[in-house]
PDB file of C-alpha atoms in Angstrom:
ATOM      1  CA  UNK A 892     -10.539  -6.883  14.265  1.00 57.00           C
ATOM      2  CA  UNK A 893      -8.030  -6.025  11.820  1.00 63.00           C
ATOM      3  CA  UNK A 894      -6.009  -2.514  12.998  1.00 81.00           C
ATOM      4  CA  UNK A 895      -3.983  -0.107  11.290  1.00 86.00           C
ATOM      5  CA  UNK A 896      -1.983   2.464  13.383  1.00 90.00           C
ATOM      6  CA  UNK A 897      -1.590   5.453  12.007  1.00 92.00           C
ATOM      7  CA  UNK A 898       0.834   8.557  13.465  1.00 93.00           C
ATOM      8  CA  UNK A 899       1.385  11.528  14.195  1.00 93.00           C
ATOM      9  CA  UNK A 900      -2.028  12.421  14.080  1.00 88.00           C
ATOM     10  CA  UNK A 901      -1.221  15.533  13.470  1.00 90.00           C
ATOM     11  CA  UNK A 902       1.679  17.137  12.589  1.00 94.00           C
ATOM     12  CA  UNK A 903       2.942  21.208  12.540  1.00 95.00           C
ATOM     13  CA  UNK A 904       5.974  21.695  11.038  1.00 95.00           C
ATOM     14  CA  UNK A 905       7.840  25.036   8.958  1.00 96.00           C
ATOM     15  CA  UNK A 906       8.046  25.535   5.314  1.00 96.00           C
ATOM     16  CA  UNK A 907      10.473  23.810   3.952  1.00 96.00           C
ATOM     17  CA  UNK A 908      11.211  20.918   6.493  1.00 97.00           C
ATOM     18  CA  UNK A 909      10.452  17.226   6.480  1.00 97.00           C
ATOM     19  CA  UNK A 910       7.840  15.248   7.541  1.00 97.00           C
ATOM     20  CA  UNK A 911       6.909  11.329   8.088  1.00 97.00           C
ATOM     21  CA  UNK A 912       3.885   9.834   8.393  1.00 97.00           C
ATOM     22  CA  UNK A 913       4.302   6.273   9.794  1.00 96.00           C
ATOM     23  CA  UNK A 914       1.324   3.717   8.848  1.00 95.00           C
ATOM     24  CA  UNK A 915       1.345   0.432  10.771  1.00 94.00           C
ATOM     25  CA  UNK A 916      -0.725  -2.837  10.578  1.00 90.00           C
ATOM     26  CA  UNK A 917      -0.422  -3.985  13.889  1.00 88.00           C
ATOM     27  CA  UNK A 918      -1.822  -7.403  13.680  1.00 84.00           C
ATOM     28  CA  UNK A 919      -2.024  -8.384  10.401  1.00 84.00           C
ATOM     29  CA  UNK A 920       0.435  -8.702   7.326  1.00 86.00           C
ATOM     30  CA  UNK A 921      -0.705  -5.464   4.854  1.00 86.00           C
ATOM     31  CA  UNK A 922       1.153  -6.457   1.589  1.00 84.00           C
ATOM     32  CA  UNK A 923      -0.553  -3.926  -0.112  1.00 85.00           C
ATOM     33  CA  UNK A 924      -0.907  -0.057   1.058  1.00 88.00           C
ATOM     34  CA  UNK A 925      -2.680   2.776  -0.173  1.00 88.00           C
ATOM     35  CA  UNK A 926      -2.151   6.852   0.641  1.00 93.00           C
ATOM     36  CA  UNK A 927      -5.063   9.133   0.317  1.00 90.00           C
ATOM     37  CA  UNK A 928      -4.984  12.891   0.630  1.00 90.00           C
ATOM     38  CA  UNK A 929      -8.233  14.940   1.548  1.00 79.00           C
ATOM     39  CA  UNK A 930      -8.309  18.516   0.967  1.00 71.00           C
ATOM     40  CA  UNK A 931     -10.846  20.581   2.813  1.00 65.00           C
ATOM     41  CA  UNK A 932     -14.859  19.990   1.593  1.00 58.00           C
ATOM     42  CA  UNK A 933     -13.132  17.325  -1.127  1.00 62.00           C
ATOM     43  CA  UNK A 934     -13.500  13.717  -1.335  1.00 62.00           C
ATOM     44  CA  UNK A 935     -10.115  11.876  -0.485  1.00 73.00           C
ATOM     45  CA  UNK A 936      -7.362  11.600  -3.427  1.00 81.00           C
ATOM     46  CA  UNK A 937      -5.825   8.640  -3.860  1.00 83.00           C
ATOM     47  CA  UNK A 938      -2.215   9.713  -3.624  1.00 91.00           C
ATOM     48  CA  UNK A 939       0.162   6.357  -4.265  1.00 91.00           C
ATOM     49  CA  UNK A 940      -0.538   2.435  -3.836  1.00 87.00           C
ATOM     50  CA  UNK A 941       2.314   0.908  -2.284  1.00 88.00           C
ATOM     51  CA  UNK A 942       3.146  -2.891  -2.166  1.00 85.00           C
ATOM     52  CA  UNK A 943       6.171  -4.506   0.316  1.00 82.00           C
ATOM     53  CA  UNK A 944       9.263  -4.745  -1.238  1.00 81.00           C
ATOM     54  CA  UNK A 945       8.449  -2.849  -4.410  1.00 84.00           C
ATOM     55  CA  UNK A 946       8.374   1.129  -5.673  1.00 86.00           C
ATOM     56  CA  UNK A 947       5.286   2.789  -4.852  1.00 91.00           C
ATOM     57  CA  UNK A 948       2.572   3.677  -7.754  1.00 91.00           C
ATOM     58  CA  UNK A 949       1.967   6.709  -8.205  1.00 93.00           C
ATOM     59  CA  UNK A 950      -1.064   8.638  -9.606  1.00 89.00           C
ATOM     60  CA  UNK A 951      -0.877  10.514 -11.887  1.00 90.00           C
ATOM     61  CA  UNK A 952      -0.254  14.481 -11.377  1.00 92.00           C
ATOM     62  CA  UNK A 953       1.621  13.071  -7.783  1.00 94.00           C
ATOM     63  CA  UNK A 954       5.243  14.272  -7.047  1.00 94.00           C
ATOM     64  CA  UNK A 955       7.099  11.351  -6.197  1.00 93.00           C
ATOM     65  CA  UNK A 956      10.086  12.981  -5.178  1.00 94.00           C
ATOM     66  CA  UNK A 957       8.057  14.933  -3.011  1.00 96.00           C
ATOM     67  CA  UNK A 958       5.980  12.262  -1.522  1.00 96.00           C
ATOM     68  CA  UNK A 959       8.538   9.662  -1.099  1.00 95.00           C
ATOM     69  CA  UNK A 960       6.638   6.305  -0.023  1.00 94.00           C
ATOM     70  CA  UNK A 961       8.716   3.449   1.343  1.00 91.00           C
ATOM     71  CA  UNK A 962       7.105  -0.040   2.378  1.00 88.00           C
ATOM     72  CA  UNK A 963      10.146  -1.992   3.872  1.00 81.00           C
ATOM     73  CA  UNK A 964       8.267  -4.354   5.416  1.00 89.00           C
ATOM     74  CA  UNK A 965       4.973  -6.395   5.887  1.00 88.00           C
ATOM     75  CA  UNK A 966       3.844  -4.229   8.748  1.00 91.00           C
ATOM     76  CA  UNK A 967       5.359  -0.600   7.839  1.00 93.00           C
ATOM     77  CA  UNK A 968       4.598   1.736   5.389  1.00 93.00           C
ATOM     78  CA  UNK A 969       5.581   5.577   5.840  1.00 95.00           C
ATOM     79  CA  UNK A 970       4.990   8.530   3.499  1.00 97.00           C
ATOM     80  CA  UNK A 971       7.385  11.358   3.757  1.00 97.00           C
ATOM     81  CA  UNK A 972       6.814  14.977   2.326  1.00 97.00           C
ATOM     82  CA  UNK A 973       9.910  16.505   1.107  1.00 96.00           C
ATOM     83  CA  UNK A 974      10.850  20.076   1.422  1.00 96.00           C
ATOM     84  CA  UNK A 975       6.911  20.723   2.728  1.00 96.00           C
ATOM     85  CA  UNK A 976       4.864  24.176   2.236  1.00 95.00           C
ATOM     86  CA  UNK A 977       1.715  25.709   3.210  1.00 95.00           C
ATOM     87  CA  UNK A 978      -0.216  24.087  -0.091  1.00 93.00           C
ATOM     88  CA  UNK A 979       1.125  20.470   1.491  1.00 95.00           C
ATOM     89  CA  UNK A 980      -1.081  21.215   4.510  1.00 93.00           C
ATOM     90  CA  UNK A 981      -3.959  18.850   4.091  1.00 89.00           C
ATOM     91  CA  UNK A 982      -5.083  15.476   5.911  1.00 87.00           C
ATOM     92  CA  UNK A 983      -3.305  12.426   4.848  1.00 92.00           C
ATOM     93  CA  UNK A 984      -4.852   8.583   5.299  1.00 90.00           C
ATOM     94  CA  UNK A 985      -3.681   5.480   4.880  1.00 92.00           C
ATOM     95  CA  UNK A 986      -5.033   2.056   4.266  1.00 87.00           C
ATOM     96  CA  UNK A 987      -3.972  -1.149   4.051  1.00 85.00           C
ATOM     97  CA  UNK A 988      -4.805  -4.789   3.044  1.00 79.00           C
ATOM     98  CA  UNK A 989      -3.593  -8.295   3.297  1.00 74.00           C
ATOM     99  CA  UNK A 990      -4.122  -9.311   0.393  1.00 65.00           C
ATOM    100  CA  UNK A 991      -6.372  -9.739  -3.169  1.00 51.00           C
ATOM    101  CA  UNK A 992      -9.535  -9.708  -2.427  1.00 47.00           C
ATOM    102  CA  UNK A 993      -9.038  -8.730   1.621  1.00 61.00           C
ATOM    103  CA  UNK A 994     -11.425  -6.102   3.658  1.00 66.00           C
ATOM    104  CA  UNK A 995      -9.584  -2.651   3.827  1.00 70.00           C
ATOM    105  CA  UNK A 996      -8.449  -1.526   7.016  1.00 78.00           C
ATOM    106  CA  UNK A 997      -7.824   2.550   7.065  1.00 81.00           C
ATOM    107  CA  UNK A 998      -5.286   4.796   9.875  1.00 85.00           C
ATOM    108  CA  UNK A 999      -6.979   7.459  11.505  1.00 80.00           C
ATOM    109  CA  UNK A1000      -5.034   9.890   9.443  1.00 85.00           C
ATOM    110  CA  UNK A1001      -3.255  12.448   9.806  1.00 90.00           C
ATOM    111  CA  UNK A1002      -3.459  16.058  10.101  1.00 88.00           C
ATOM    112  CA  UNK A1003      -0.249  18.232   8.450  1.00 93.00           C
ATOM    113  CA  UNK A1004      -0.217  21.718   8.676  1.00 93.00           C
ATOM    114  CA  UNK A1005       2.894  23.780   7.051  1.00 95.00           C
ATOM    115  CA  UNK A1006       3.493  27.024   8.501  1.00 95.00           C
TER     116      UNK A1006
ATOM    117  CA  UNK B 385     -16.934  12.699  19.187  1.00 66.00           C
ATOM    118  CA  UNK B 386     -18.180  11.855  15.445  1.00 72.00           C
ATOM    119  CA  UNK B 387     -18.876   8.767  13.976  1.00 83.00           C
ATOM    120  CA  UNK B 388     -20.024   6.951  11.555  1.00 90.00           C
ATOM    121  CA  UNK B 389     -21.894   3.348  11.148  1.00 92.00           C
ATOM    122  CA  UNK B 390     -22.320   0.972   8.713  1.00 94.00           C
ATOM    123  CA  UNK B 391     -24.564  -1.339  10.636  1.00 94.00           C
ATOM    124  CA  UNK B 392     -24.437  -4.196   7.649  1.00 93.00           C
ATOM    125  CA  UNK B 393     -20.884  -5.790   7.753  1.00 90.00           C
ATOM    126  CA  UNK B 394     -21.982  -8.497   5.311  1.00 93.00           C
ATOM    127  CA  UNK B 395     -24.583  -8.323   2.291  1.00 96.00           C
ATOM    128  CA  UNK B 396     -25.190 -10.355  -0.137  1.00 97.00           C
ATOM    129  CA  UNK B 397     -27.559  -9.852  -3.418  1.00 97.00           C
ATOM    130  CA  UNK B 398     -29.008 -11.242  -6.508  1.00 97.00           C
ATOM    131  CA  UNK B 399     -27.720  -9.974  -9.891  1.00 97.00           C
ATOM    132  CA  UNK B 400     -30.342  -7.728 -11.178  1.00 97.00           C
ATOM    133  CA  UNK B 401     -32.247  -6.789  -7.485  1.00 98.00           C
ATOM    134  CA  UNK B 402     -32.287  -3.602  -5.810  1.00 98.00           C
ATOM    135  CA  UNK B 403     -29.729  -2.815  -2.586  1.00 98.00           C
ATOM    136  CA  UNK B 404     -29.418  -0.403  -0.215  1.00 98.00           C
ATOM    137  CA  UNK B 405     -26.613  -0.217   2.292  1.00 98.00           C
ATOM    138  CA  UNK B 406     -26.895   1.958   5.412  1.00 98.00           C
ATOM    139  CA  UNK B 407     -25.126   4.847   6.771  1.00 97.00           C
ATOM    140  CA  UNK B 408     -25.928   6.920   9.691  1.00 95.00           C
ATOM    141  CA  UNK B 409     -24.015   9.424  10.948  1.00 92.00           C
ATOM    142  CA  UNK B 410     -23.256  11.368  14.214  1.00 88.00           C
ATOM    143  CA  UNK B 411     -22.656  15.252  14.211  1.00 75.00           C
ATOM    144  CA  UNK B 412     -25.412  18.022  15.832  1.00 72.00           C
ATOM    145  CA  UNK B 413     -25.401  20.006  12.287  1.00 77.00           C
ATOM    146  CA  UNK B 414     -25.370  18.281   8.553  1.00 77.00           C
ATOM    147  CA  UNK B 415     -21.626  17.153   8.069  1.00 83.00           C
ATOM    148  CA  UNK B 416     -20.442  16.263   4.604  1.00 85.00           C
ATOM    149  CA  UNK B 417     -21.127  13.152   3.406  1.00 90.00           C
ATOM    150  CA  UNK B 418     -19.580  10.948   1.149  1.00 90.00           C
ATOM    151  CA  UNK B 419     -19.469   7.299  -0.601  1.00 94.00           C
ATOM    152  CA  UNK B 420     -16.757   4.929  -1.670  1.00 91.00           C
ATOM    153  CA  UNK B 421     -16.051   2.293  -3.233  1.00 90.00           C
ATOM    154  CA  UNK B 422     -13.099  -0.373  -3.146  1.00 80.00           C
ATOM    155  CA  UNK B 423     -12.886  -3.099  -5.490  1.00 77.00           C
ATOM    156  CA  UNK B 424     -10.304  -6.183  -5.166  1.00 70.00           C
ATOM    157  CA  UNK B 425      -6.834  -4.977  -5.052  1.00 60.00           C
ATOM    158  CA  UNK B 426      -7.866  -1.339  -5.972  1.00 66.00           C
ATOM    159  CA  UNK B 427      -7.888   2.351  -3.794  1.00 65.00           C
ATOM    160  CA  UNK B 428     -10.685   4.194  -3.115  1.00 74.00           C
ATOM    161  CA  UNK B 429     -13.384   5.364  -5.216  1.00 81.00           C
ATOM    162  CA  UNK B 430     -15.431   8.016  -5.145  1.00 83.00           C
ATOM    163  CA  UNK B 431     -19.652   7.348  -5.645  1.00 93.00           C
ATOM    164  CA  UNK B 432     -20.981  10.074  -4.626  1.00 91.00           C
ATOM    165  CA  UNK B 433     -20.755  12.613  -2.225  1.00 87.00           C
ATOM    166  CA  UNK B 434     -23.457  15.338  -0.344  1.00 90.00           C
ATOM    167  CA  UNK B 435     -22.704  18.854   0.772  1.00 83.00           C
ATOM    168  CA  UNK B 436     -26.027  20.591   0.620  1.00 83.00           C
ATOM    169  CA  UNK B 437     -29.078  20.547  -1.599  1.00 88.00           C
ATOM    170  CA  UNK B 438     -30.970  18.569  -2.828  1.00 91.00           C
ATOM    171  CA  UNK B 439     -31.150  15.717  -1.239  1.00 93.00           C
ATOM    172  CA  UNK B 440     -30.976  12.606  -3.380  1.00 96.00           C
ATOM    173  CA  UNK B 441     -27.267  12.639  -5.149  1.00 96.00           C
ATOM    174  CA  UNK B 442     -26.795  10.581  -8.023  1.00 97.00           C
ATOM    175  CA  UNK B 443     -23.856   8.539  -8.418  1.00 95.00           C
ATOM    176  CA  UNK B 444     -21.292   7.300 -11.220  1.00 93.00           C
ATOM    177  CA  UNK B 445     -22.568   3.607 -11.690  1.00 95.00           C
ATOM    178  CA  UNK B 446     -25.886   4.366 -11.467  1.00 97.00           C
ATOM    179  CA  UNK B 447     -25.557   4.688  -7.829  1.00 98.00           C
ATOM    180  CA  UNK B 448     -27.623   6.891  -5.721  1.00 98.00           C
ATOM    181  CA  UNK B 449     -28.104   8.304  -1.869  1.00 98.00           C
ATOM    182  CA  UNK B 450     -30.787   9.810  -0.308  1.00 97.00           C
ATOM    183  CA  UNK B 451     -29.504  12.464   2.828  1.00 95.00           C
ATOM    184  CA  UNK B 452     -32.151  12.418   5.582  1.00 95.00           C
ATOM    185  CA  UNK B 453     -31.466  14.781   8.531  1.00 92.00           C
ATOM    186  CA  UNK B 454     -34.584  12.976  10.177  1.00 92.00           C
ATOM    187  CA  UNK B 455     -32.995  10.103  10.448  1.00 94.00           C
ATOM    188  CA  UNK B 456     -28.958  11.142  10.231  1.00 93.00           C
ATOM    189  CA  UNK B 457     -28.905   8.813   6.920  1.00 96.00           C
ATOM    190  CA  UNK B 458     -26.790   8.886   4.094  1.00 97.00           C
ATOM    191  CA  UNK B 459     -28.217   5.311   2.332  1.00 98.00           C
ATOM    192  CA  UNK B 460     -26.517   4.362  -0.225  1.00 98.00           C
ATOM    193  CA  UNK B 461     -28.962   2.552  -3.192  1.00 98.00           C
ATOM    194  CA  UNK B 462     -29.041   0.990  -6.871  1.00 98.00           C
ATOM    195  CA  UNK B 463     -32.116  -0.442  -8.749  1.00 97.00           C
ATOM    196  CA  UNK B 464     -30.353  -3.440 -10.284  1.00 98.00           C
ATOM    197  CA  UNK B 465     -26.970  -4.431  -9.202  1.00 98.00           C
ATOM    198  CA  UNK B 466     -24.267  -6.060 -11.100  1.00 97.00           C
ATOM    199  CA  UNK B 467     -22.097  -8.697 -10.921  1.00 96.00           C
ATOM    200  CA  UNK B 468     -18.965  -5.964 -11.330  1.00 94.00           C
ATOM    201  CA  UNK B 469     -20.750  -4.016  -7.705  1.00 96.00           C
ATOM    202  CA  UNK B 470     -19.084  -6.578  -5.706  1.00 95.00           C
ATOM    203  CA  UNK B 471     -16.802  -4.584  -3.854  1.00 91.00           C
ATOM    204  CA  UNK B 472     -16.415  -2.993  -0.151  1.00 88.00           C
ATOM    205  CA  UNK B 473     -18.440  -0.001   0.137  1.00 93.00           C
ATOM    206  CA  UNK B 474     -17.483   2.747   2.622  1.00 91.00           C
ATOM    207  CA  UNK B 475     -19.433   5.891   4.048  1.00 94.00           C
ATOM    208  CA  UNK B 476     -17.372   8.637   5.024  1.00 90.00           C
ATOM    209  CA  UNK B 477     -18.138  12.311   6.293  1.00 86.00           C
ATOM    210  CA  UNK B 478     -16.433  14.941   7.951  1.00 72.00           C
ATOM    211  CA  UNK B 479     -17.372  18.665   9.421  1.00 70.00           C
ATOM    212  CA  UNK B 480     -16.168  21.384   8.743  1.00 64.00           C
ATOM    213  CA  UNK B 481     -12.567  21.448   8.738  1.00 54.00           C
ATOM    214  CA  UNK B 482     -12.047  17.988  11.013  1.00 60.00           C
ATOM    215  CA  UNK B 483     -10.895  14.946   9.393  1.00 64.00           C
ATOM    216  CA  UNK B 484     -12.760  12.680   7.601  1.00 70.00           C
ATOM    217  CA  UNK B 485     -14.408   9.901   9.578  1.00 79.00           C
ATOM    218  CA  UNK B 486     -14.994   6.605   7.935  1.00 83.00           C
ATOM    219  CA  UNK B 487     -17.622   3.662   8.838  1.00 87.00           C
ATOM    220  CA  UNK B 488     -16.168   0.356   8.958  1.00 83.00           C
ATOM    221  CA  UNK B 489     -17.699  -1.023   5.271  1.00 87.00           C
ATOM    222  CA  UNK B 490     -19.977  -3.009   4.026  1.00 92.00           C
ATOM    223  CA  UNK B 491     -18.785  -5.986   1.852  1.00 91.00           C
ATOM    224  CA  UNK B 492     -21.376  -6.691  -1.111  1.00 95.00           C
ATOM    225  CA  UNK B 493     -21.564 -10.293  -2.329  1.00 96.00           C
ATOM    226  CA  UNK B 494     -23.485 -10.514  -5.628  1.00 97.00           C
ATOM    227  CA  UNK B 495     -24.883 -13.942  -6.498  1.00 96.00           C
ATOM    228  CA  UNK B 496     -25.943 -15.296  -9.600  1.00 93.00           C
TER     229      UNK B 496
END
């Protein structure tokens, strides 16, 4: 089946620093992605949807110079957090699709802690 | 390691009967337990979700689950579905402070 590579799974990294989160479909074509955010004992957030070759959508109450989301190409999607701190820690998921109407194929996520 | 299953990849329904759709989970204590929803071209949505409590949670779209440590359930059920519950319904939990584990969805077919 369908597989979506998701990495680092987990990430520590110092306040203030950069970090990417690469999301890959590795045998399919995902034109359309989706980043999720789960804080602790909450229900995952959907954070941005993201289609190839077009600016990400954010949702609303989502930095998006903070969470910059780029999806060059048919396979690749990555979410970067800008300038991160200790209330960025959380564990971020992505999913992805081939199109309309396709099954939804989800990373294994990824764990960011901000020290 | 955790997990959970969606045993029913594929169901399909008459407008206006009753569903369930399965969920079983593996953790030695009662994780939290959650329900979503994706519809064509859209993100997640949240259903419903279980931390402790009583044990039938009622959903938004007149969606409900019934927890069952017996069993390690989490089913997922509606009297009278709609032709708008098509969709790909996931079950999701997590433990504590590990990630949250997804099953693989179910895909609901409603037929006239």
């Amino acid at each position: 089946g369908a597989v979506v590579s998701q990495h680092p799974s987990w990430v520590i990294c110092k306040s203030g620093t950069s970090v990417k989160i690469e999301c890959r479909s590795l045998d399919f074509q995902a034109t359309t992605m989706f980043w999720y955010r789960q804080f602790p004992k909450q229900s995952l957030m959907l954070m941005a949807t993201s289609n190839e070759g077009s600016k990400a959508t954010y949702e609303q109450g989502v930095e998006k110079d903070k969470f910059l989301i780029n999806h060059a190409s048919l396979t690749l999607s990555t979410l970067t957090v800008t300038s991160a701190h200790p209330e960025d820690s959380s564990f971020y998921i992505c999913s992805a699709s081939s199109r309309v109407n396709e099954k939804l194929f989800f990373g294994s996520g990824t764990q960011l802690s901000v020290l | 390691a955790q997990s959970v299953t969606q045993p029913d990849i594929h169901i399909t329904v008459s407008e206006g009967a009753s569903l369930e759709l399965r969920c079983n989970y593996s953790y030695g204590a009662t994780p939290y337990l959650f329900w979503y929803v994706q519809s064509p071209g859209q993100g997640l949505q949240l259903l419903l979700k279980y931390f402790s409590g009583d044990t039938l949670v009622q959903g938004i779209k007149g969606f409900e689950a019934e927890f069952k440590r017996s069993q390690s359930s989490f089913n997922l059920r509606k009297p009278s579905v709609h032709w708008s519950d098509a969709a790909e319904y996931f079950c999701a939990s997590h433990f504590g402070n590990e990630k949250l584990t997804f099953g693989t969805g179910t895909r609901l077919t409603i037929i006239p």
